[in-house]
CSV table of C-alpha atoms and ligand atoms in Angstrom, one decimal:
chain,number,residue,atom,x,y,z
A,1,UNK,CA,26.4,-0.2,-5.5
A,2,UNK,CA,25.3,3.2,-5.6
A,3,UNK,CA,22.8,2.1,-9.6
A,4,UNK,CA,23.0,-1.3,-8.9
A,5,UNK,CA,20.5,-2.9,-11.5
A,6,UNK,CA,17.8,-4.7,-9.5
A,7,UNK,CA,14.3,-7.0,-10.3
A,8,UNK,CA,11.7,-6.9,-7.8
A,9,UNK,CA,9.4,-10.0,-7.5
A,10,UNK,CA,5.6,-9.2,-5.4
A,11,UNK,CA,3.6,-11.5,-5.4
A,12,UNK,CA,1.4,-11.2,-1.1
A,13,UNK,CA,-2.2,-11.5,-3.3
A,14,UNK,CA,-4.0,-10.6,-6.5
A,15,UNK,CA,-0.8,-9.0,-8.9
A,16,UNK,CA,2.2,-10.9,-10.1
A,17,UNK,CA,4.0,-7.9,-11.0
A,18,UNK,CA,8.0,-7.3,-12.1
A,19,UNK,CA,9.7,-4.4,-11.7
A,20,UNK,CA,12.9,-3.8,-13.2
A,21,UNK,CA,15.1,-0.1,-11.5
A,22,UNK,CA,18.6,0.5,-11.5
A,23,UNK,CA,19.3,2.6,-8.8
A,24,UNK,CA,16.4,5.6,-8.3
A,25,UNK,CA,15.7,5.0,-11.9
A,26,UNK,CA,12.8,2.4,-13.7
A,27,UNK,CA,12.9,0.2,-16.1
A,28,UNK,CA,10.7,-1.5,-16.0
A,29,UNK,CA,6.9,-2.1,-14.1
A,30,UNK,CA,5.2,-5.5,-15.4
A,31,UNK,CA,2.1,-5.7,-13.6
A,32,UNK,CA,-0.4,-9.0,-14.1
A,33,UNK,CA,-3.4,-9.1,-12.2
A,34,UNK,CA,-5.7,-11.9,-12.0
A,35,UNK,CA,-8.8,-9.4,-10.0
A,36,UNK,CA,-11.2,-10.3,-12.7
A,37,UNK,CA,-11.1,-14.6,-11.3
A,38,UNK,CA,-11.9,-12.9,-7.9
A,39,UNK,CA,-14.7,-10.3,-8.4
A,40,UNK,CA,-17.4,-12.7,-9.0
A,41,UNK,CA,-16.8,-13.8,-4.1
A,42,UNK,CA,-16.3,-10.3,-3.8
A,43,UNK,CA,-13.0,-11.1,-2.7
A,44,UNK,CA,-9.1,-12.1,-2.9
A,45,UNK,CA,-9.8,-16.2,-3.2
A,46,UNK,CA,-6.2,-17.3,-2.0
A,47,UNK,CA,-5.7,-21.1,-3.9
A,48,UNK,CA,-6.9,-18.4,-7.5
A,49,UNK,CA,-4.6,-16.4,-6.9
A,50,UNK,CA,-1.5,-19.2,-6.1
A,51,UNK,CA,-2.4,-20.3,-9.3
A,52,UNK,CA,-1.9,-17.0,-11.4
A,53,UNK,CA,0.7,-15.8,-10.0
A,54,UNK,CA,1.8,-19.7,-10.9
A,55,UNK,CA,0.5,-19.3,-14.2
A,56,UNK,CA,2.2,-15.7,-14.9
A,57,UNK,CA,4.9,-15.5,-13.5
A,58,UNK,CA,7.4,-16.1,-16.3
A,59,UNK,CA,5.8,-14.4,-18.8
A,60,UNK,CA,6.0,-11.2,-16.9
A,61,UNK,CA,9.3,-11.9,-16.8
A,62,UNK,CA,10.2,-12.4,-19.7
A,63,UNK,CA,8.1,-8.9,-20.4
A,64,UNK,CA,10.4,-6.7,-18.1
A,65,UNK,CA,13.0,-8.0,-19.2
A,66,UNK,CA,12.2,-6.7,-22.3
A,67,UNK,CA,10.4,-3.4,-21.6
A,68,UNK,CA,14.1,-2.6,-19.2
A,69,UNK,CA,16.1,-4.2,-22.9
A,70,UNK,CA,18.7,-6.0,-20.3
A,71,UNK,CA,19.2,-9.6,-20.3
A,72,UNK,CA,18.8,-11.8,-17.0
A,73,UNK,CA,22.8,-11.7,-16.6
A,74,UNK,CA,22.4,-8.7,-16.3
A,75,UNK,CA,20.1,-8.3,-13.2
A,76,UNK,CA,23.0,-7.4,-9.9
A,77,UNK,CA,20.2,-8.4,-7.5
A,78,UNK,CA,16.2,-9.8,-6.5
A,79,UNK,CA,14.1,-8.6,-4.5
A,80,UNK,CA,11.0,-10.6,-3.4
A,81,UNK,CA,7.5,-10.0,-1.3
A,82,UNK,CA,8.1,-12.3,1.5
A,83,UNK,CA,5.4,-10.8,3.7
A,84,UNK,CA,3.4,-9.9,4.7
A,85,UNK,CA,0.5,-11.7,2.0
A,86,UNK,CA,-1.5,-14.8,1.4
A,87,UNK,CA,1.2,-17.5,2.4
A,88,UNK,CA,0.6,-19.8,-1.2
A,89,UNK,CA,0.8,-16.2,-2.7
A,90,UNK,CA,3.6,-15.2,-1.4
A,91,UNK,CA,5.1,-18.5,-1.8
A,92,UNK,CA,5.6,-18.8,-5.8
A,93,UNK,CA,7.6,-15.5,-5.5
A,94,UNK,CA,9.9,-16.3,-3.1
A,95,UNK,CA,10.4,-19.7,-5.0
A,96,UNK,CA,10.6,-17.9,-8.0
A,97,UNK,CA,12.7,-15.2,-6.8
A,98,UNK,CA,15.4,-18.0,-5.2
A,99,UNK,CA,15.8,-20.3,-8.0
A,100,UNK,CA,16.4,-16.8,-9.9
A,101,UNK,CA,19.2,-15.3,-7.4
A,102,UNK,CA,20.6,-19.1,-6.9
A,103,UNK,CA,20.9,-19.7,-10.4
A,104,UNK,CA,22.2,-16.1,-11.7
A,105,UNK,CA,24.5,-16.4,-8.2
A,106,UNK,CA,23.4,-13.2,-7.5
A,107,UNK,CA,21.9,-12.0,-3.6
A,108,UNK,CA,18.5,-12.0,-2.8
A,109,UNK,CA,16.7,-9.4,-1.0
A,110,UNK,CA,13.6,-10.8,0.6
A,111,UNK,CA,12.0,-7.8,1.8
A,112,UNK,CA,8.8,-6.5,3.3
A,113,UNK,CA,5.9,-6.0,1.3
A,114,UNK,CA,4.4,-2.1,3.1
A,115,UNK,CA,8.3,-1.0,3.4
A,116,UNK,CA,7.8,-1.2,0.4
A,117,UNK,CA,4.9,0.4,-0.9
A,118,UNK,CA,6.6,3.2,1.2
A,119,UNK,CA,10.1,3.6,0.0
A,120,UNK,CA,8.6,3.4,-3.9
A,121,UNK,CA,7.8,7.0,-3.5
A,122,UNK,CA,11.8,7.6,-4.1
A,123,UNK,CA,11.3,6.5,-7.2
A,124,UNK,CA,9.3,10.0,-8.5
A,125,UNK,CA,11.2,12.4,-5.7
A,126,UNK,CA,15.4,12.1,-5.6
A,127,UNK,CA,15.7,14.4,-2.4
A,128,UNK,CA,15.7,11.7,1.1
A,129,UNK,CA,12.9,9.7,2.7
A,130,UNK,CA,13.9,10.2,5.7
A,131,UNK,CA,13.0,10.7,8.6
A,132,UNK,CA,8.9,10.8,7.9
A,133,UNK,CA,5.8,9.9,9.2
A,134,UNK,CA,4.3,7.5,6.4
A,135,UNK,CA,0.6,6.5,6.3
A,136,UNK,CA,-0.1,3.1,6.1
A,137,UNK,CA,-3.3,2.2,3.3
A,138,UNK,CA,-3.5,-0.4,1.3
A,139,UNK,CA,-6.6,-3.5,1.5
A,140,UNK,CA,-4.7,-5.1,4.7
A,141,UNK,CA,-3.2,-2.5,6.3
A,142,UNK,CA,-3.8,0.8,8.0
A,143,UNK,CA,-0.9,2.2,10.3
A,144,UNK,CA,0.7,5.0,11.2
A,145,UNK,CA,4.8,4.4,10.7
A,146,UNK,CA,7.7,7.0,11.9
A,147,UNK,CA,10.5,6.3,9.4
A,148,UNK,CA,13.7,6.6,10.4
A,149,UNK,CA,15.6,4.5,7.8
A,150,UNK,CA,13.7,3.0,4.9
A,151,UNK,CA,16.5,0.1,4.9
A,152,UNK,CA,17.0,-0.5,8.8
A,153,UNK,CA,14.2,1.7,11.3
A,154,UNK,CA,10.6,1.8,11.0
A,155,UNK,CA,8.8,2.1,14.2
A,156,UNK,CA,4.8,1.5,14.3
A,157,UNK,CA,2.8,3.8,15.9
A,158,UNK,CA,-0.1,2.4,15.4
A,159,UNK,CA,-2.9,0.7,13.1
A,160,UNK,CA,-6.2,0.1,12.8
A,161,UNK,CA,-8.7,-1.6,15.3
A,162,UNK,CA,-10.3,-3.0,12.5
A,163,UNK,CA,-10.4,-3.0,9.6
A,164,UNK,CA,-7.4,-1.8,7.1
A,165,UNK,CA,-8.8,2.0,5.2
A,166,UNK,CA,-9.2,-0.3,2.1
A,167,UNK,CA,-11.4,-3.2,3.2
A,168,UNK,CA,-14.1,-0.4,4.2
A,169,UNK,CA,-14.1,1.2,0.7
A,170,UNK,CA,-14.5,-3.0,-0.4
A,171,UNK,CA,-16.9,-3.4,2.1
A,172,UNK,CA,-19.3,-0.1,1.6
A,173,UNK,CA,-18.7,-1.0,-2.6
A,174,UNK,CA,-19.3,-4.9,-2.3
A,175,UNK,CA,-22.9,-3.7,0.5
A,176,UNK,CA,-23.0,-1.1,-2.8
A,177,UNK,CA,-23.6,-3.2,-5.2
A,178,UNK,CA,-20.2,-1.3,-7.1
A,179,UNK,CA,-18.0,-4.3,-7.5
A,180,UNK,CA,-14.1,-5.3,-6.7
A,181,UNK,CA,-11.7,-3.4,-6.0
A,182,UNK,CA,-14.2,-1.2,-4.1
A,183,UNK,CA,-11.4,1.9,-3.6
A,184,UNK,CA,-11.8,3.4,-7.4
A,185,UNK,CA,-16.0,2.6,-7.9
A,186,UNK,CA,-16.1,4.9,-5.0
A,187,UNK,CA,-12.8,7.6,-5.7
A,188,UNK,CA,-15.3,7.0,-8.8
A,189,UNK,CA,-18.9,7.7,-7.9
A,190,UNK,CA,-18.2,10.9,-5.2
A,191,UNK,CA,-17.2,12.7,-7.6
A,192,UNK,CA,-18.7,15.8,-8.0
A,193,UNK,CA,-21.5,14.7,-5.4
A,194,UNK,CA,-21.9,16.0,-2.2
A,195,UNK,CA,-20.1,15.1,1.0
A,196,UNK,CA,-21.7,17.3,4.0
A,197,UNK,CA,-25.0,15.5,3.3
A,198,UNK,CA,-24.7,12.5,6.0
A,199,UNK,CA,-21.9,12.8,8.7
A,200,UNK,CA,-20.8,9.4,9.3
A,201,UNK,CA,-19.3,8.9,11.7
A,202,UNK,CA,-15.0,9.2,12.4
A,203,UNK,CA,-13.7,5.9,14.9
A,204,UNK,CA,-11.7,6.6,17.5
A,205,UNK,CA,-11.8,10.3,18.0
A,206,UNK,CA,-13.2,11.2,21.1
A,207,UNK,CA,-11.0,12.9,23.3
A,208,UNK,CA,-10.2,10.1,25.6
A,209,UNK,CA,-9.5,7.8,22.2
A,210,UNK,CA,-6.4,11.5,21.4
A,211,UNK,CA,-5.2,10.3,24.8
A,212,UNK,CA,-5.1,6.6,25.4
A,213,UNK,CA,-4.8,5.8,21.5
A,214,UNK,CA,-4.5,8.8,19.1
A,215,UNK,CA,-3.0,7.3,16.6
A,216,UNK,CA,-4.4,3.9,16.1
A,217,UNK,CA,-7.9,3.5,13.1
A,218,UNK,CA,-10.9,2.0,13.5
A,219,UNK,CA,-12.7,1.9,10.3
A,220,UNK,CA,-15.7,-0.7,11.7
A,221,UNK,CA,-18.3,1.9,12.8
A,222,UNK,CA,-18.3,3.8,9.8
A,223,UNK,CA,-18.3,1.0,8.3
A,224,UNK,CA,-21.5,-0.7,9.8
A,225,UNK,CA,-23.2,3.7,10.1
A,226,UNK,CA,-23.0,2.7,6.0
A,227,UNK,CA,-24.6,-0.3,6.0
A,228,UNK,CA,-27.7,1.4,8.1
A,229,UNK,CA,-28.5,4.3,6.6
A,230,UNK,CA,-28.4,2.5,3.6
A,231,UNK,CA,-31.4,-0.6,5.0
A,232,UNK,CA,-33.2,3.0,6.0
A,233,UNK,CA,-32.9,4.4,2.9
A,234,UNK,CA,-33.5,2.2,0.2
A,235,UNK,CA,-34.1,5.5,-2.4
A,236,UNK,CA,-30.3,6.7,-1.4
A,237,UNK,CA,-28.1,9.3,-3.9
A,238,UNK,CA,-25.8,6.6,-3.9
A,239,UNK,CA,-22.9,9.3,-5.2
A,240,UNK,CA,-23.4,11.3,-1.5
A,241,UNK,CA,-23.4,8.8,-0.1
A,242,UNK,CA,-19.4,7.5,-1.4
A,243,UNK,CA,-18.9,10.7,-1.1
A,244,UNK,CA,-19.8,10.6,2.7
A,245,UNK,CA,-17.8,8.0,3.5
A,246,UNK,CA,-14.9,8.6,2.0
A,247,UNK,CA,-15.2,12.4,3.6
A,248,UNK,CA,-14.9,10.2,7.5
A,249,UNK,CA,-12.5,7.9,6.4
A,250,UNK,CA,-10.0,11.0,4.4
A,251,UNK,CA,-10.9,13.2,7.3
A,252,UNK,CA,-10.0,10.1,9.8
A,253,UNK,CA,-7.0,9.8,8.3
A,254,UNK,CA,-5.6,13.1,7.9
A,255,UNK,CA,-6.1,14.3,11.5
A,256,UNK,CA,-4.3,10.7,12.6
A,257,UNK,CA,-0.6,11.5,9.9
A,258,UNK,CA,-0.4,15.5,10.8
A,259,UNK,CA,-1.0,14.6,15.2
A,260,UNK,CA,2.1,11.8,14.6
A,261,UNK,CA,4.7,14.4,12.7
A,262,UNK,CA,3.2,16.8,14.8
A,263,UNK,CA,3.8,15.2,18.1
A,264,UNK,CA,7.3,13.6,16.7
A,265,UNK,CA,7.7,16.6,15.9
A,266,UNK,CA,9.2,15.4,12.1
A,267,UNK,CA,8.1,17.8,9.1
A,268,UNK,CA,7.6,14.8,6.4
A,269,UNK,CA,4.4,12.7,5.2
A,270,UNK,CA,4.1,9.9,2.7
A,271,UNK,CA,0.6,8.5,2.1
A,272,UNK,CA,1.5,4.9,0.3
A,273,UNK,CA,-0.6,1.8,-0.3
A,274,UNK,CA,-3.4,1.5,-2.0
A,275,UNK,CA,-5.7,3.7,-0.8
A,276,UNK,CA,-2.9,6.7,-1.5
A,277,UNK,CA,-4.3,6.6,-5.8
A,278,UNK,CA,-7.7,7.9,-4.1
A,279,UNK,CA,-7.7,11.2,-5.5
A,280,UNK,CA,-9.8,12.8,-2.0
A,281,UNK,CA,-7.1,12.2,0.1
A,282,UNK,CA,-4.9,12.8,-2.1
A,283,UNK,CA,-6.7,16.5,-2.5
A,284,UNK,CA,-7.3,17.1,1.1
A,285,UNK,CA,-4.0,16.0,2.3
A,286,UNK,CA,-2.0,18.6,-0.8
A,287,UNK,CA,-4.4,21.1,1.8
A,288,UNK,CA,-4.3,20.3,5.0
A,289,UNK,CA,0.5,19.7,4.9
A,290,UNK,CA,0.3,23.1,3.5
A,291,UNK,CA,-1.8,24.6,6.1
A,292,UNK,CA,0.0,22.8,9.1
A,293,UNK,CA,3.6,22.9,6.9
A,294,UNK,CA,3.9,19.2,6.7
A,295,UNK,CA,6.3,18.1,3.6
A,296,UNK,CA,3.6,16.1,1.7
A,297,UNK,CA,5.3,13.0,-1.0
A,298,UNK,CA,2.3,10.4,-2.2
A,299,UNK,CA,3.0,8.1,-5.1
A,300,UNK,CA,1.2,9.0,-8.1
A,301,UNK,CA,-2.3,6.7,-8.4
A,302,UNK,CA,-0.2,4.4,-10.6
A,303,UNK,CA,2.3,3.0,-7.6
A,304,UNK,CA,1.2,3.3,-5.0
A,305,UNK,CA,-1.4,0.1,-6.1
A,306,UNK,CA,0.6,-2.9,-5.6
A,307,UNK,CA,3.5,-3.6,-8.5
A,308,UNK,CA,6.4,-5.0,-8.8
A,309,UNK,CA,8.4,-1.7,-8.9
A,310,UNK,CA,8.8,-0.8,-5.0
A,311,UNK,CA,10.1,-4.0,-4.3
A,312,UNK,CA,13.0,-3.5,-6.8
A,313,UNK,CA,13.2,-0.1,-5.5
A,314,UNK,CA,13.6,-1.7,-1.5
A,315,UNK,CA,15.8,-3.5,-2.9
A,316,UNK,CA,17.7,-1.5,-4.6
A,317,UNK,CA,18.2,0.5,-1.5
A,318,UNK,CA,19.0,-2.5,0.6
A,319,UNK,CA,22.0,-2.6,-1.2
A,320,UNK,CA,23.2,0.6,-1.2
A,321,UNK,CA,22.8,1.3,1.8
A,322,UNK,CA,25.1,-2.4,2.5
A,323,UNK,CA,22.8,-4.7,4.0
A,324,UNK,CA,23.3,-8.2,3.9
A,325,UNK,CA,21.2,-10.3,1.4
A,326,UNK,CA,18.8,-12.8,2.8
A,327,UNK,CA,20.2,-16.2,3.4
A,328,UNK,CA,19.1,-18.9,1.1
A,329,UNK,CA,17.0,-21.0,1.6
A,330,UNK,CA,14.5,-17.9,2.9
A,331,UNK,CA,10.3,-18.5,4.0
A,332,UNK,CA,7.9,-16.9,2.9
A,333,UNK,CA,6.0,-14.7,6.6
A,334,UNK,CA,2.3,-14.0,6.2
A,335,UNK,CA,2.7,-11.8,8.6
A,336,UNK,CA,5.7,-10.5,8.3
A,337,UNK,CA,5.7,-7.1,11.0
A,338,UNK,CA,6.1,-3.8,9.5
A,339,UNK,CA,9.3,-3.2,11.4
A,340,UNK,CA,11.0,-5.9,9.9
A,341,UNK,CA,12.2,-4.7,6.1
A,342,UNK,CA,14.2,-7.1,5.3
A,343,UNK,CA,14.7,-11.6,6.0
A,344,UNK,CA,17.7,-12.0,7.4
B,401,KG4,O1,-2.2,-1.7,-1.7
B,401,KG4,P1,-3.1,-2.5,-2.7
B,401,KG4,O2,-2.6,-2.6,-3.9
B,401,KG4,O3,-3.0,-4.0,-2.2
B,401,KG4,C1,-2.5,-4.8,-1.1
B,401,KG4,O4,-1.3,-4.6,-0.4
B,401,KG4,O5,-3.8,-5.0,0.5
B,401,KG4,O6,-4.6,-2.4,-1.9
B,401,KG4,C2,-5.9,-2.7,-2.5
B,401,KG4,C3,-6.3,-1.4,-1.7
B,401,KG4,C4,-8.2,-2.3,-2.7
B,401,KG4,O7,-8.9,-1.9,-0.7
B,401,KG4,C5,-8.2,-1.2,-3.1
B,401,KG4,O8,-10.5,-0.5,-2.8
B,401,KG4,C6,-7.9,0.1,-2.4
B,401,KG4,O9,-6.4,-0.4,-2.5
B,401,KG4,N1,-8.2,1.8,-3.7
B,401,KG4,C7,-8.2,1.9,-3.3
B,401,KG4,C8,-8.8,3.3,-4.5
B,401,KG4,N2,-7.3,2.6,-5.2
B,401,KG4,C9,-7.2,1.5,-4.9
B,401,KG4,N3,-9.4,2.7,-2.2
B,401,KG4,C10,-9.9,4.3,-2.1
B,401,KG4,N4,-9.4,5.0,-4.1
B,401,KG4,C11,-9.0,4.3,-5.3
B,401,KG4,N5,-9.2,5.3,-6.3
B,402,ZN,ZN1,-0.3,-3.3,-1.3
């Protein structure tokens, strides 16, 4: 089927999100976020997220069908995030998608959230994505991937040894009293500030690290360095600290991503996940990829953070590639490996 109408359901964290695509055309992208309910705890509370998903599921589905101007009966396939993520949150999506697929008599695709982040780029660019290196940077994950075929073969080149990049943004923002989630807040106050004022450490970039862990990340060092600096400097300039912290993260991400391109000989890079919305990362990536003659693709900021369009997009690719649907009764897999793309 070349232009399947696919419904995608995403509930791995705090967004209840439903997307509808026809082939590679986005028809609806409804996102109900429970982020405000978690803000006072400084992070996502799993039980609150699960309950919010239950409440938001039906209204979001109805809204998405309305936006896309289609009926439930028109849907050719249902895709859902099967993992990784919070297990209780994932279960709401998987159970809803399974019920829908069964009721409609349509195939169900239980897919990987991380691969979905990468594949959403196909809604903006019509030419094939592969082969490409993918830098996947979200609140829960930071990895470098070699994507040979986003529907069947992704190889993990490296990952973070400690915090995810987004998690580091969230933790530093919390210490600075900037609220949750921290990435957008740091991005905002860093604009126009001096990114050279303080030299924060770049994790795993010593020459020995390039030998042993060339494509892995570590953000705990920069996090501790920023925390110490804040403690020792009561009258710190908020914007400069944010800009220098952000610069350290962005610099390492781009150094490692371009090293992966060079090592594999793949001259294409996709940056995906919530942190890909970061304005400084986008700007630095553009400059450095141009210099290295690497073709850069980053989804528009609104499609970088969690959404249902990305799930529908990967589902649509699975259908078009003729992949076998997932069996009825699939489970959520909270620690699904990034190399496992579809529940079979
Ligand atoms: O992909 P995502 O929406 O959810 C997960 O799968 O984790 O990523 C959320 C993460 C959060 O840590 C958030 O602070 C970060 O993405 N983020 C950003 C920006 N927008 C979202 N980090 C830096 N700059 C941004 N503009
Ligand atoms: Zn995500």
